[in-house]
XYZ file of C-alpha atoms in Angstrom:
411
model
C 112.090 50.112 122.932
C 114.797 51.919 120.807
C 114.803 55.882 120.961
C 115.059 57.670 117.611
C 114.902 61.436 116.742
C 113.754 63.247 113.653
C 115.379 66.447 113.104
C 113.558 69.344 111.175
C 113.460 73.100 111.316
C 109.668 73.320 112.032
C 107.261 70.811 113.516
C 103.771 70.672 114.774
C 99.967 70.691 114.033
C 99.062 73.734 111.930
C 102.632 74.150 110.582
C 102.255 74.612 106.920
C 104.735 73.008 104.494
C 105.486 69.771 102.549
C 108.741 68.869 104.387
C 106.965 69.489 107.686
C 103.993 67.327 106.822
C 106.335 64.675 105.395
C 108.252 64.345 108.840
C 105.026 64.321 110.968
C 103.510 61.502 108.958
C 106.698 59.417 109.244
C 107.324 60.276 112.997
C 103.766 59.467 113.898
C 103.573 56.126 111.958
C 106.854 54.972 113.848
C 105.493 55.449 117.358
C 104.322 51.735 117.587
C 107.819 50.541 117.163
C 110.342 53.173 118.501
C 110.384 55.817 121.291
C 110.000 58.760 118.727
C 111.161 62.311 119.310
C 111.693 65.354 117.221
C 114.330 67.969 117.727
C 113.091 71.361 116.069
C 113.260 74.972 116.605
C 110.606 77.307 118.439
C 109.634 78.644 114.654
C 105.980 78.209 113.559
C 105.953 80.704 110.849
C 109.229 81.793 109.091
C 110.040 85.533 109.747
C 107.089 85.980 112.530
C 108.497 85.487 115.763
C 105.254 86.598 117.457
C 103.749 83.347 116.361
C 106.715 81.047 117.676
C 106.096 77.949 119.926
C 107.295 77.956 123.478
C 111.018 76.551 124.069
C 111.136 73.287 125.872
C 109.245 69.931 125.453
C 105.725 68.790 124.547
C 103.904 65.758 123.331
C 101.889 65.620 120.183
C 100.040 62.495 118.967
C 102.655 60.071 120.966
C 105.691 62.006 119.440
C 107.926 63.882 122.093
C 108.878 67.329 120.609
C 111.886 69.209 121.976
C 112.042 72.778 120.672
C 115.211 74.875 120.670
C 115.154 78.555 120.188
C 117.230 79.873 117.422
C 120.314 81.727 118.243
C 122.063 82.782 114.913
C 125.515 84.093 115.085
C 125.953 87.435 113.134
C 122.547 87.304 111.703
C 122.868 90.864 110.422
C 125.865 89.729 108.371
C 124.145 86.954 106.517
C 124.059 89.005 103.151
C 127.780 89.885 103.572
C 128.637 86.190 103.866
C 126.450 85.113 101.184
C 128.007 87.613 98.784
C 131.584 86.710 100.103
C 131.001 83.083 98.911
C 129.545 83.808 95.466
C 132.432 83.011 93.294
C 132.886 79.438 94.812
C 129.227 78.937 94.420
C 129.172 80.205 91.022
C 132.061 77.719 89.998
C 130.306 74.770 91.558
C 127.060 75.558 89.803
C 128.820 75.764 86.468
C 130.543 72.620 86.930
C 127.341 70.892 87.709
C 125.672 72.358 84.672
C 128.560 70.870 82.651
C 128.236 67.466 84.050
C 131.576 67.560 85.782
C 130.928 68.215 89.540
C 129.970 64.539 90.412
C 133.229 63.237 88.802
C 135.367 65.817 90.666
C 133.702 65.214 93.941
C 134.417 61.382 93.226
C 138.056 62.274 93.002
C 138.475 65.127 95.653
C 135.641 65.502 97.875
C 137.552 68.097 100.114
C 136.578 71.388 98.524
C 138.087 74.596 100.336
C 137.479 77.391 98.346
C 134.410 79.328 99.744
C 133.824 76.715 102.404
C 134.452 79.184 105.507
C 131.894 81.653 103.953
C 129.429 78.858 103.558
C 129.837 77.851 107.126
C 129.074 81.437 108.321
C 126.056 81.503 105.984
C 124.473 78.667 107.752
C 125.550 79.741 111.351
C 123.892 83.248 110.442
C 120.825 81.836 109.283
C 117.683 83.049 111.373
C 116.755 79.555 112.329
C 120.329 78.427 113.485
C 120.062 76.507 116.730
C 123.538 75.891 118.466
C 121.722 74.418 121.467
C 120.173 71.711 119.294
C 123.725 70.783 118.159
C 124.881 70.700 121.763
C 122.008 68.436 122.577
C 122.690 66.130 119.928
C 126.477 65.838 120.829
C 125.773 65.500 124.464
C 122.970 62.768 124.292
C 124.012 60.822 120.958
C 124.584 57.739 122.729
C 120.867 57.646 123.882
C 119.630 57.462 120.542
C 119.555 54.522 117.972
C 118.941 56.697 115.142
C 118.908 60.174 113.972
C 116.704 61.062 110.907
C 117.606 64.439 109.303
C 114.803 66.126 107.288
C 115.558 68.675 104.422
C 119.249 69.358 103.581
C 118.627 72.971 103.126
C 119.045 74.015 106.667
C 121.676 74.299 109.487
C 120.181 71.722 111.617
C 121.017 69.178 108.864
C 124.087 70.522 107.540
C 125.725 70.625 110.998
C 123.761 67.932 112.696
C 124.837 65.206 110.282
C 128.559 65.740 111.135
C 127.879 64.741 114.992
C 126.975 61.176 114.794
C 127.112 60.362 111.056
C 127.361 56.457 111.783
C 123.758 56.650 113.097
C 122.346 59.458 110.817
C 119.713 58.793 108.071
C 119.557 61.944 105.699
C 116.112 62.560 103.968
C 117.285 65.267 101.850
C 114.237 66.333 99.914
C 116.346 67.720 97.305
C 115.274 69.107 93.955
C 117.477 70.852 91.366
C 118.379 74.153 92.894
C 121.684 75.863 93.429
C 122.000 75.331 97.259
C 122.378 71.490 96.557
C 125.913 72.451 95.125
C 127.301 74.020 98.170
C 130.455 72.628 99.126
C 129.506 72.337 102.721
C 126.916 69.911 101.660
C 129.717 67.281 100.841
C 130.183 65.716 104.357
C 126.322 65.613 104.881
C 125.972 63.644 101.796
C 129.043 61.419 101.768
C 129.549 60.479 105.441
C 126.095 59.683 106.822
C 125.199 55.963 107.074
C 122.346 55.972 104.717
C 120.208 58.591 102.348
C 116.687 57.897 102.060
C 115.241 59.269 98.832
C 111.863 59.977 97.596
C 112.153 59.048 94.162
C 114.732 57.552 91.556
C 114.787 61.028 90.014
C 115.822 62.580 93.378
C 118.702 59.779 93.692
C 120.061 60.624 90.290
C 120.069 64.451 90.800
C 122.193 63.880 93.907
C 124.484 61.583 92.246
C 125.215 64.131 89.564
C 126.458 66.575 92.313
C 128.220 63.991 94.566
C 129.311 61.082 92.259
C 130.717 57.876 93.585
C 131.496 59.608 96.906
C 127.813 59.702 97.903
C 126.924 57.512 100.962
C 124.696 54.343 100.281
C 121.186 55.225 99.484
C 117.795 53.744 98.657
C 114.321 54.815 97.729
C 112.066 54.946 100.862
C 109.590 57.716 99.856
C 106.658 59.003 101.891
C 102.873 57.917 101.692
C 99.833 60.331 101.758
C 97.571 61.091 104.732
C 93.709 61.041 103.595
C 91.625 63.259 105.709
C 87.902 62.905 105.516
C 86.632 65.720 103.337
C 84.686 68.572 104.883
C 80.820 69.119 103.728
C 81.383 70.033 99.995
C 78.233 72.457 100.102
C 79.602 74.456 103.028
C 83.400 74.444 101.295
C 81.923 75.665 98.109
C 79.867 78.348 99.551
C 82.548 79.648 101.799
C 85.109 80.195 99.192
C 82.715 80.943 96.225
C 84.009 77.714 94.290
C 82.694 77.346 90.709
C 81.155 74.014 89.604
C 84.116 73.172 87.283
C 87.854 74.102 88.072
C 91.508 73.691 87.531
C 93.148 73.340 90.992
C 96.634 74.700 92.157
C 97.364 73.652 95.541
C 100.470 74.788 97.455
C 102.313 78.052 98.401
C 101.425 80.888 96.186
C 104.812 82.475 95.460
C 106.309 83.422 92.268
C 108.796 80.629 92.367
C 106.140 78.037 92.799
C 103.696 79.353 90.383
C 105.560 80.619 87.606
C 103.393 81.988 84.829
C 100.416 79.907 85.607
C 97.940 82.880 86.127
C 98.573 84.632 82.801
C 98.923 81.304 80.900
C 95.437 80.059 82.186
C 93.921 83.381 81.079
C 95.494 82.663 77.566
C 93.836 79.368 77.666
C 90.402 80.799 78.477
C 90.869 83.026 75.430
C 91.637 80.320 73.265
C 89.435 77.785 74.164
C 86.724 79.471 76.277
C 84.400 77.203 78.318
C 83.271 77.633 81.964
C 86.188 76.384 83.713
C 88.070 78.440 86.310
C 91.358 78.385 88.061
C 91.188 77.875 91.942
C 94.431 78.542 93.768
C 94.544 77.177 97.417
C 97.429 78.098 99.964
C 99.238 80.779 101.633
C 99.610 84.039 99.533
C 103.072 85.520 99.363
C 102.678 89.418 99.949
C 104.655 89.835 96.560
C 101.653 88.142 94.706
C 98.846 90.696 93.264
C 95.610 89.097 93.203
C 94.506 89.072 89.642
C 91.635 91.189 88.574
C 89.739 88.486 86.820
C 86.785 86.559 87.778
C 88.528 83.671 86.131
C 90.831 83.205 89.058
C 89.855 82.540 92.658
C 92.372 82.542 95.483
C 90.876 80.961 98.755
C 94.167 81.627 100.960
C 94.975 78.913 103.622
C 92.365 75.985 104.256
C 92.425 73.299 106.856
C 92.991 69.645 105.743
C 89.237 68.592 105.501
C 88.567 71.541 103.416
C 91.484 70.794 101.291
C 90.523 67.185 100.743
C 87.216 68.209 99.708
C 88.579 70.639 96.986
C 91.050 68.191 95.730
C 88.178 65.570 95.190
C 85.916 67.905 93.337
C 88.738 69.382 90.901
C 88.666 68.744 87.241
C 92.268 68.738 86.781
C 95.188 69.510 89.466
C 98.193 71.567 87.960
C 101.722 71.837 89.441
C 103.889 74.180 87.618
C 106.812 73.983 89.924
C 110.108 72.448 88.896
C 111.202 72.248 92.545
C 110.002 68.945 93.831
C 111.604 65.790 95.474
C 108.351 63.748 95.567
C 105.010 66.030 95.269
C 102.673 64.409 97.767
C 99.946 66.563 96.427
C 100.378 64.965 92.972
C 100.170 61.540 94.655
C 97.070 62.603 96.619
C 95.355 63.748 93.514
C 96.308 60.543 91.644
C 94.948 58.544 94.738
C 91.476 60.330 94.224
C 91.460 59.743 90.468
C 91.998 63.592 89.634
C 94.010 63.874 86.239
C 97.213 65.969 86.928
C 99.418 68.166 84.608
C 102.740 69.158 85.784
C 105.908 70.807 84.636
C 108.030 68.639 82.508
C 111.174 70.427 83.861
C 110.827 68.432 87.171
C 112.311 65.223 86.662
C 110.534 63.689 89.584
C 107.022 64.395 88.531
C 107.871 63.601 84.828
C 108.979 60.045 86.278
C 105.766 59.759 87.938
C 103.750 60.461 84.836
C 105.887 58.046 82.768
C 105.665 55.299 85.360
C 102.191 55.674 86.370
C 100.353 56.500 82.992
C 97.987 58.622 85.115
C 99.244 62.188 84.578
C 100.690 64.374 81.877
C 103.559 66.892 81.755
C 103.884 69.831 79.565
C 107.118 71.063 77.980
C 106.325 74.747 77.488
C 103.305 76.933 78.078
C 101.872 76.426 74.559
C 102.080 72.664 75.311
C 100.487 73.404 78.808
C 97.382 74.863 77.199
C 96.913 71.959 74.575
C 97.402 69.443 77.363
C 95.147 71.127 79.671
C 92.278 71.175 77.040
C 92.840 67.346 76.460
C 92.521 66.639 80.046
C 89.391 68.721 80.492
C 87.534 67.398 77.304
C 88.973 63.720 76.547
C 86.589 61.575 78.624
C 88.481 58.186 77.390
C 91.710 59.599 78.753
C 90.060 60.990 81.976
C 88.771 57.267 82.694
C 92.189 55.791 81.974
C 93.775 58.108 84.491
C 91.019 57.295 86.946
C 92.059 53.629 86.708
C 95.910 53.976 86.826
C 96.315 56.415 89.651
C 95.302 54.613 92.731
C 97.153 51.669 91.638
C 100.355 53.400 91.242
C 100.221 55.121 94.548
C 99.229 51.811 96.375
C 102.109 49.888 94.789
C 104.788 52.629 95.520
C 103.661 55.177 98.095
C 101.372 53.265 100.406
C 102.252 53.277 104.142
C 102.375 49.364 103.961
C 105.534 49.861 101.769
C 107.028 52.777 103.191
C 107.198 52.034 106.918
C 108.764 48.556 106.612
C 111.593 50.243 104.186
C 112.235 53.002 106.890
C 112.017 50.313 109.807
C 114.791 48.062 107.992
C 117.171 51.059 107.606
C 116.871 52.044 111.281
C 117.383 48.329 112.391
C 120.455 48.206 109.968
C 122.474 50.948 111.783
């Protein structure tokens, strides 16, 4: 049986994060066909070493996990290196906004300005693991394929250079400044294949790397449906209302935007008994609102999450930083109307292609469309019919796993 390895910064049951869940689902579903390993760090929770996993190997659901302890170089100078490379990054970001970066990369892939500073940025990341790089280098011939998850981290930036001929990049890219780093060019141009989640993600990367970008295709990821916990117990435990709009994900300023004040504006404008329920880990910078209209549950387990999704009136996603949005797909699978940020090309594509969700262009539009989704029963019935069909056709495991296996066998 061929041996393959997924490479990701964090991995394991109880690790919270979309990329981590994505990796776990793919790895476990490939175990019938391959000897599957995961190369990862000991990090369980960012910025909290007290919760780290033990270094070494373990097995989880048929997947062998190799954990390497981070050993950043000059970690205390991370900020210095970041500032030192600012000019070069600004130039590339500006070129991208002007629509010129992809053409420039096509003609001249080698970009030197600021490259050394970027290398030092990634080497000084708190989760940088030189031992993992040494392991890949020393054992590269033992593996048929390396599947690198998430382009943002040093493991992917440096690891894809070691054996590009047998490397598949799953970038999980969204429109953010780090995509424009010059150090990403070898990763996106020299790997054997890039497995995108959506056509919008592929278009985004093409705008940055142009014709020099490595061959790619849409692979995607399915959703993992968990049996819901007892609803009466969940509702009582978290004091959930009869009717609610659901936000599910990390509660950070970057992710939630103005969703709290805008929902309160909605309530003042339209009234009604609906409340906003926010489920997920809460960033320390987020102040809990002094309003009975907003309920924050904190982190919940998968069975509780499944129950909360199934009883939502509407799910909202105000983030514009998505490469797939598994939560949007999960809501659609469960016939729940979804309202998303139209600045996310990925989620807007889901809306257009499925006919099972709406997007908003500004916060006034958000309030208007939220009211429509809550009150228009004909629209809710239409969405309930179309959502599961879209997910089944494009993001079922019966579609995803054969695509990924074909890529691995082609190496």
